[in-house]
Amino acid sequence: MVKDAEIQMRKRNMKIFPTYKKLAWDYLFFYTINFLFLTQVKGINPADVVLIEAFYALFGIIMQIPAVFIVEFLGRKNSIIFGNIVNCLYMVVVMFSKNLFNLIIAEMMSSLAFAIKETAEPSLLNESIPKAKSKDKIFAKINEKGAAGYYFINAVTKVLAGWLYQINAYIPMILSLATTVLVTIISAFFIEPVNKKKINYKEISISSNIKEIESSLKFILKSERLKSLLLYCSLIAGLFCALDIYEVSLLEELNISSGIMGMIFAGLGIISSFSSKKQEEFHQKYKNKSLAIIGFLITISCMLSGIIGVFSNEVRYLIIFIIIMYIVRYIINSIYYNLTEKYLRNFANEKIDTKIYTVKNFLKSIVSAIIGIFASFLLDRMNTSYCMIILGVVSTVLLLFIVKYMKKRVGLKPEDYSEDERKYDELKETVKL
């Protein structure tokens, strides 16, 4: 009976997860028009919009602490449901916000929701896949399917959002809320993959939980491989946060309408949908150089977008080359997420996987906050084009140091890693990164 229940759990979770991720990875109907909604409807200064993103990252640092306790206490499934409910409340607060303070409160809620979801979701999938040598490939395949679907649906909703925004700015926001409610309902159909002992509330000890988490964190911070990956992921994630605002801001400065903007980002979403399926092919071709190539393509495309943007007001056809730079960014973006999630879960079992994702989110939030504040500072003083040039140059220099640090720590054969590095390896035998 126990075996049958486990098989049913694995089948259902692996079947639902791609559909869930298609709708739940991020807010649909929201991005692209969110910048316009906040600046045009709510009257928020563009630099303050970037600052709000920085607040999201700052709250993300704080929220990792309650998030890990929530996941440990509620379990993976219930934590995902809870995170989605908080996301619903976030959308309501944004729609009814009256000032910058309301929006900062909303960002605190969103950061808690995603701190929980980004820890619980990959862990739920990881623990739903049977232990086998091919587990990392199955994980990547399911993730790819969900990501590809998300990019396509996101592309369609961006077009709709852009045009619906012109009719009434609140229509895309209401649709985004409705989608988040649907996602919450879907998440209720997951089955908890990790059977926990019945909780005896008299025996609950916060100090023992803290010791367990502390032990896991010591392992993660001692692991040269994980430290390298986490530093890399933090820089790239922070850069993405700034670029999500800068790319829209640049097109707005070039007088591109919300409808056209929606079509542009929809096209980029469709490209991401197709390219996300090429993650394994990309990895097989470039092996341990994959992350370095991804990083430099992102930083250089950011820099070139800014350089081209400087001249685009006078020479309008140059906007085409900005779109080409955005295409490069979105292709790489879709490959990056699937690849790094796969790398991080290698050598990880149920005892350590949630902690790895939590530390990743924690460091990502710190770096995103720093980059967000820096990006806001720049945007308050100069045009977006110059901001992108500076951000591209700085991030390229930082990436050079990180890639050099990673060189002898990531991409080795499994047997070349120490026993300590593979302490939590399920099979003690894993494919090369």
C-alpha positions as CSV (number, residue, x, y, z in Angstrom):
1,M,0.0,0.0,0.0
2,V,2.8,2.4,0.9
3,K,4.6,1.6,-2.4
4,D,1.4,2.2,-4.3
5,A,0.9,5.6,-2.6
6,E,4.4,6.5,-3.5
7,I,4.0,5.6,-7.1
8,Q,0.7,7.6,-7.2
9,M,2.5,10.6,-5.7
10,R,5.3,10.5,-8.2
11,K,3.0,10.1,-11.2
12,R,0.7,12.9,-10.1
13,N,3.4,15.4,-9.1
14,M,5.5,14.8,-12.2
15,K,2.3,15.2,-14.4
16,I,1.0,18.3,-12.7
17,F,4.3,20.2,-12.3
18,P,4.8,21.3,-15.9
19,T,1.2,22.6,-16.1
20,Y,1.7,24.3,-12.7
21,K,5.0,25.9,-13.7
22,K,3.5,27.2,-17.0
23,L,1.1,29.4,-14.9
24,A,2.9,29.8,-11.6
25,W,6.5,30.7,-12.4
26,D,5.8,34.4,-12.3
27,Y,2.9,36.8,-12.6
28,L,1.2,36.5,-16.0
29,F,-0.4,39.6,-17.6
30,F,1.7,41.7,-15.2
31,Y,5.3,42.3,-16.5
32,T,5.8,45.0,-19.1
33,I,2.6,46.8,-18.1
34,N,3.6,46.8,-14.4
35,F,6.2,49.6,-15.1
36,L,3.6,51.6,-17.1
37,F,0.9,50.9,-14.4
38,L,3.1,52.2,-11.6
39,T,4.4,55.2,-13.5
40,Q,1.3,56.3,-15.4
41,V,-1.6,55.2,-13.1
42,K,0.0,55.3,-9.7
43,G,2.3,58.3,-10.5
44,I,5.5,56.6,-9.2
45,N,8.8,58.1,-10.5
46,P,10.7,55.6,-12.8
47,A,13.7,55.6,-10.5
48,D,11.4,54.8,-7.6
49,V,10.1,51.8,-9.5
50,V,13.6,50.4,-9.7
51,L,14.0,51.3,-6.0
52,I,10.8,49.2,-5.3
53,E,12.6,46.3,-7.0
54,A,15.5,46.9,-4.7
55,F,13.2,46.7,-1.7
56,Y,11.8,43.4,-3.0
57,A,15.4,42.1,-2.9
58,L,16.1,43.5,0.5
59,F,12.9,41.9,1.9
60,G,14.0,38.7,0.1
61,I,17.1,38.6,2.4
62,I,14.9,38.8,5.5
63,M,12.2,36.5,4.2
64,Q,14.5,33.6,3.6
65,I,14.6,33.0,7.4
66,P,10.9,32.5,7.9
67,A,10.6,30.8,4.5
68,V,12.9,27.9,5.4
69,F,11.0,27.4,8.7
70,I,7.6,27.5,6.9
71,V,8.8,24.9,4.3
72,E,10.2,22.7,7.1
73,F,7.0,23.1,9.2
74,L,4.3,23.0,6.6
75,G,6.0,20.7,4.1
76,R,6.6,21.3,0.4
77,K,3.0,21.1,-0.9
78,N,1.4,23.2,1.8
79,S,4.2,25.8,1.6
80,I,3.5,26.2,-2.2
81,I,-0.2,26.7,-1.5
82,F,0.6,29.3,1.2
83,G,3.0,31.1,-1.1
84,N,0.4,31.3,-3.8
85,I,-2.2,32.7,-1.4
86,V,0.3,35.4,-0.4
87,N,0.8,36.2,-4.1
88,C,-3.0,36.7,-4.5
89,L,-2.9,39.2,-1.7
90,Y,0.1,41.0,-3.3
91,M,-1.9,41.6,-6.5
92,V,-4.8,43.1,-4.5
93,V,-2.5,45.5,-2.6
94,V,-0.8,46.7,-5.8
95,M,-4.1,47.4,-7.4
96,F,-5.4,49.4,-4.5
97,S,-2.1,51.0,-3.5
98,K,-2.2,54.8,-3.1
99,N,1.5,55.6,-2.5
100,L,5.0,54.3,-2.4
101,F,4.7,52.9,1.1
102,N,1.8,50.7,0.0
103,L,3.9,49.3,-2.8
104,I,6.8,48.6,-0.5
105,I,4.4,46.6,1.8
106,A,3.3,44.7,-1.3
107,E,6.9,43.9,-2.2
108,M,7.5,42.5,1.2
109,M,4.5,40.1,0.7
110,S,5.7,39.1,-2.8
111,S,9.3,38.5,-1.5
112,L,7.9,36.2,1.2
113,A,5.7,34.3,-1.3
114,F,8.6,33.7,-3.8
115,A,11.1,32.9,-1.0
116,I,8.8,30.1,-0.1
117,K,7.9,29.0,-3.6
118,E,11.5,29.1,-4.9
119,T,12.5,26.8,-2.1
120,A,9.6,24.4,-2.1
121,E,8.8,24.0,-5.8
122,P,12.2,22.6,-7.1
123,S,12.4,20.6,-3.9
124,L,8.9,19.1,-4.4
125,L,9.9,18.1,-8.0
126,N,13.3,16.8,-7.0
127,E,11.7,14.5,-4.3
128,S,9.0,13.4,-6.6
129,I,11.4,11.8,-9.1
130,P,12.6,8.3,-8.4
131,K,16.3,7.8,-7.4
132,A,18.2,6.9,-10.6
133,K,21.3,7.8,-12.6
134,S,19.0,9.7,-15.0
135,K,17.3,11.7,-12.3
136,D,19.0,15.0,-13.2
137,K,17.9,14.6,-16.9
138,I,14.3,13.8,-15.8
139,F,14.3,16.8,-13.5
140,A,15.6,19.0,-16.4
141,K,13.1,17.7,-18.9
142,I,10.1,18.3,-16.6
143,N,11.5,21.8,-15.7
144,E,12.1,22.5,-19.4
145,K,8.5,21.6,-20.3
146,G,7.1,23.9,-17.7
147,A,9.4,26.7,-18.5
148,A,8.8,26.5,-22.3
149,G,5.0,26.6,-21.6
150,Y,5.4,29.6,-19.3
151,Y,7.4,31.6,-21.9
152,F,4.8,30.9,-24.6
153,I,1.8,31.7,-22.3
154,N,3.6,34.8,-21.0
155,A,4.2,35.9,-24.6
156,V,0.5,35.7,-25.4
157,T,-0.5,37.4,-22.2
158,K,2.0,40.2,-22.8
159,V,0.3,41.0,-26.1
160,L,-3.1,40.9,-24.5
161,A,-1.9,43.0,-21.5
162,G,-0.4,45.6,-23.8
163,W,-3.6,46.2,-25.7
164,L,-6.0,45.7,-22.8
165,Y,-4.0,48.3,-20.9
166,Q,-4.9,50.9,-23.5
167,I,-8.6,50.1,-22.9
168,N,-8.3,50.1,-19.1
169,A,-5.1,49.9,-17.1
170,Y,-6.8,47.7,-14.4
171,I,-7.9,44.9,-16.8
172,P,-4.5,43.2,-17.0
173,M,-4.1,43.5,-13.2
174,I,-7.5,41.7,-12.7
175,L,-6.5,39.0,-15.1
176,S,-3.2,38.6,-13.3
177,L,-5.0,38.1,-10.0
178,A,-7.4,35.6,-11.6
179,T,-4.4,33.6,-12.9
180,T,-2.8,33.6,-9.4
181,V,-6.0,32.3,-7.9
182,L,-6.1,29.5,-10.5
183,V,-2.5,28.6,-9.7
184,T,-3.4,28.3,-6.0
185,I,-6.1,25.8,-6.8
186,I,-3.8,23.8,-9.0
187,S,-1.2,23.6,-6.3
188,A,-3.7,22.0,-4.0
189,F,-3.6,18.8,-6.2
190,F,0.1,18.1,-5.5
191,I,0.9,15.3,-3.1
192,E,3.5,15.9,-0.4
193,P,6.5,13.8,-1.5
194,V,8.3,13.6,1.9
195,N,6.5,11.8,4.7
196,K,7.1,13.5,7.9
197,K,6.5,12.1,11.3
198,K,3.4,13.2,13.1
199,I,4.1,16.4,14.8
200,N,4.2,16.4,18.5
201,Y,3.8,20.1,19.4
202,K,5.2,19.6,22.9
203,E,8.4,18.4,21.3
204,I,8.8,21.2,18.8
205,S,12.1,22.9,19.4
206,I,13.1,26.0,17.5
207,S,16.6,25.6,18.7
208,S,16.9,22.1,17.3
209,N,15.6,23.3,13.9
210,I,18.0,26.1,14.0
211,K,20.9,23.7,14.7
212,E,19.8,21.5,11.7
213,I,19.7,24.5,9.4
214,E,23.0,25.8,10.8
215,S,24.6,22.4,10.1
216,S,23.3,22.4,6.5
217,L,24.5,26.0,6.0
218,K,28.0,25.1,7.2
219,F,28.1,22.3,4.6
220,I,26.9,24.6,1.8
221,L,29.4,27.4,2.7
222,K,32.2,24.9,3.0
223,S,31.5,23.4,-0.5
224,E,33.7,25.1,-3.0
225,R,31.4,23.9,-5.8
226,L,28.2,25.3,-4.3
227,K,29.9,28.6,-3.3
228,S,31.0,29.1,-6.9
229,L,27.5,28.3,-8.3
230,L,25.8,30.5,-5.7
231,L,28.0,33.5,-6.4
232,Y,27.4,33.1,-10.1
233,C,23.6,32.7,-9.7
234,S,23.4,35.7,-7.4
235,L,25.2,38.1,-9.9
236,I,23.1,36.9,-12.9
237,A,19.8,37.0,-11.0
238,G,20.6,40.5,-9.7
239,L,21.4,41.7,-13.2
240,F,18.1,40.2,-14.5
241,C,16.1,42.2,-11.9
242,A,17.6,45.5,-13.1
243,L,17.3,44.6,-16.8
244,D,13.6,43.7,-16.5
245,I,13.0,47.4,-15.6
246,Y,15.7,48.9,-17.8
247,E,14.6,47.2,-21.0
248,V,11.1,48.5,-20.7
249,S,12.3,52.0,-19.6
250,L,14.6,52.2,-22.6
251,L,11.8,51.4,-25.1
252,E,9.5,53.9,-23.3
253,E,12.2,56.6,-23.6
254,L,12.3,55.8,-27.4
255,N,8.5,56.5,-27.5
256,I,7.4,52.9,-28.1
257,S,3.7,52.5,-27.2
258,S,2.4,50.0,-24.7
259,G,0.7,48.0,-27.4
260,I,3.9,47.7,-29.5
261,M,5.9,47.0,-26.4
262,G,3.6,44.2,-25.5
263,M,4.1,42.6,-29.0
264,I,7.9,43.0,-28.7
265,F,8.1,41.3,-25.3
266,A,5.6,38.7,-26.5
267,G,7.9,37.8,-29.4
268,L,10.8,37.6,-27.0
269,G,8.7,35.2,-24.8
270,I,8.0,32.9,-27.7
271,I,11.7,32.8,-28.5
272,S,12.4,31.9,-24.9
273,S,9.8,29.2,-25.1
274,F,11.7,27.5,-27.9
275,S,15.2,28.1,-26.6
276,S,14.4,26.8,-23.1
277,K,14.1,23.3,-24.7
278,K,17.7,23.6,-25.9
279,Q,19.2,23.6,-22.4
280,E,20.6,20.0,-22.6
281,E,21.9,20.5,-26.1
282,F,23.6,23.8,-25.0
283,H,25.1,22.0,-22.0
284,Q,26.4,19.0,-24.1
285,K,28.0,21.4,-26.6
286,Y,29.8,23.7,-24.2
287,K,30.1,21.5,-21.1
288,N,31.8,23.4,-18.2
289,K,32.1,26.6,-20.3
290,S,28.3,26.9,-20.4
291,L,27.9,29.2,-17.4
292,A,30.7,31.5,-18.5
293,I,29.2,31.8,-22.0
294,I,25.8,32.5,-20.6
295,G,27.1,35.2,-18.3
296,F,29.2,37.1,-20.8
297,L,26.4,37.1,-23.4
298,I,24.1,38.7,-20.9
299,T,26.5,41.4,-19.7
300,I,27.7,42.2,-23.2
301,S,24.2,42.4,-24.6
302,C,23.2,44.8,-21.8
303,M,26.2,47.0,-22.6
304,L,25.5,47.0,-26.4
305,S,21.8,47.7,-25.8
306,G,22.8,50.9,-24.0
307,I,25.4,51.9,-26.6
308,I,22.9,51.5,-29.5
309,G,20.2,53.2,-27.4
310,V,22.3,56.4,-27.2
311,F,22.0,56.9,-31.0
312,S,18.5,55.5,-31.5
313,N,16.5,58.7,-31.0
314,E,18.3,60.2,-34.0
315,V,18.6,57.0,-36.1
316,R,15.3,55.2,-35.5
317,Y,16.2,52.0,-37.4
318,L,18.8,51.2,-34.7
319,I,16.0,50.2,-32.5
320,I,16.0,46.9,-34.5
321,F,19.5,46.2,-33.1
322,I,18.3,46.9,-29.6
323,I,15.6,44.2,-30.1
324,I,18.4,41.8,-31.4
325,M,20.3,42.4,-28.1
326,Y,17.0,41.7,-26.2
327,I,16.6,38.4,-28.2
328,V,20.1,37.3,-27.2
329,R,19.3,38.1,-23.5
330,Y,16.0,36.2,-23.6
331,I,17.4,33.1,-25.3
332,I,20.2,32.9,-22.7
333,N,17.8,33.8,-19.9
334,S,15.6,30.7,-20.7
335,I,18.6,28.4,-20.8
336,Y,20.1,29.8,-17.6
337,Y,17.2,29.0,-15.3
338,N,16.9,25.4,-16.3
339,L,20.6,24.8,-16.3
340,T,21.4,26.3,-12.9
341,E,18.5,24.6,-11.2
342,K,19.8,21.3,-12.6
343,Y,23.4,22.1,-11.4
344,L,22.3,23.1,-7.9
345,R,20.3,19.9,-7.3
346,N,23.2,17.6,-8.3
347,F,24.6,15.8,-5.2
348,A,21.5,16.8,-3.2
349,N,18.9,14.8,-1.3
350,E,15.8,15.7,0.7
351,K,18.0,16.7,3.7
352,I,19.9,19.4,1.9
353,D,18.0,20.5,-1.3
354,T,15.6,23.0,0.4
355,K,18.6,24.6,2.2
356,I,20.6,24.9,-1.0
357,Y,17.6,26.7,-2.7
358,T,17.2,28.9,0.4
359,V,20.8,30.0,0.5
360,K,20.6,30.6,-3.3
361,N,17.6,32.9,-2.7
362,F,19.2,34.6,0.2
363,L,22.4,35.5,-1.6
364,K,20.4,36.4,-4.8
365,S,18.3,38.8,-2.7
366,I,21.4,40.5,-1.2
367,V,23.1,41.0,-4.6
368,S,19.8,42.0,-6.3
369,A,19.3,44.6,-3.6
370,I,22.7,46.0,-4.1
371,I,22.4,46.0,-7.9
372,G,18.8,47.4,-7.6
373,I,19.9,50.4,-5.5
374,F,22.8,51.0,-7.8
375,A,20.5,50.8,-10.8
376,S,18.0,53.2,-9.2
377,F,20.8,55.6,-8.4
378,L,21.9,55.6,-12.0
379,L,18.4,56.0,-13.5
380,D,17.6,59.0,-11.3
381,R,20.6,60.8,-12.8
382,M,20.8,59.8,-16.4
383,N,19.0,58.2,-19.4
384,T,18.4,54.5,-19.4
385,S,20.9,54.0,-22.3
386,Y,23.9,55.2,-20.2
387,C,22.6,53.2,-17.2
388,M,22.7,50.0,-19.3
389,I,26.3,50.8,-20.5
390,I,27.5,51.3,-16.9
391,L,25.7,48.3,-15.6
392,G,27.0,46.1,-18.4
393,V,30.6,47.2,-17.8
394,V,30.5,46.7,-14.1
395,S,28.8,43.3,-14.3
396,T,31.3,42.1,-16.9
397,V,34.2,42.9,-14.6
398,L,32.5,41.2,-11.7
399,L,31.8,38.1,-13.8
400,L,35.4,37.8,-14.9
401,F,36.4,37.4,-11.2
402,I,33.6,34.9,-10.6
403,V,34.4,32.8,-13.7
404,K,38.0,32.7,-12.7
405,Y,37.0,31.5,-9.2
406,M,34.7,28.8,-10.7
407,K,37.3,27.4,-13.1
408,K,38.7,24.7,-10.8
409,R,35.6,24.2,-8.7
410,V,32.7,23.6,-11.1
411,G,32.4,21.2,-14.0
412,L,34.7,18.4,-12.7
413,K,33.9,14.7,-13.1
414,P,32.0,13.3,-10.1
415,E,35.1,11.3,-9.0
416,D,37.2,14.4,-8.9
417,Y,35.0,15.9,-6.1
418,S,35.9,15.1,-2.5
419,E,33.7,12.9,-0.3
420,D,32.7,16.0,1.6
421,E,31.4,17.6,-1.5
422,R,29.3,14.6,-2.2
423,K,28.1,14.1,1.4
424,Y,24.4,14.3,0.4
425,D,24.7,12.6,-3.0
426,E,21.8,10.1,-3.4
427,L,23.8,7.8,-5.6
428,K,27.4,8.7,-5.0
429,E,27.6,8.7,-8.8
430,T,26.4,11.7,-10.8
431,V,26.9,12.9,-14.3
432,K,29.4,15.6,-15.0
433,L,28.1,19.1,-14.6
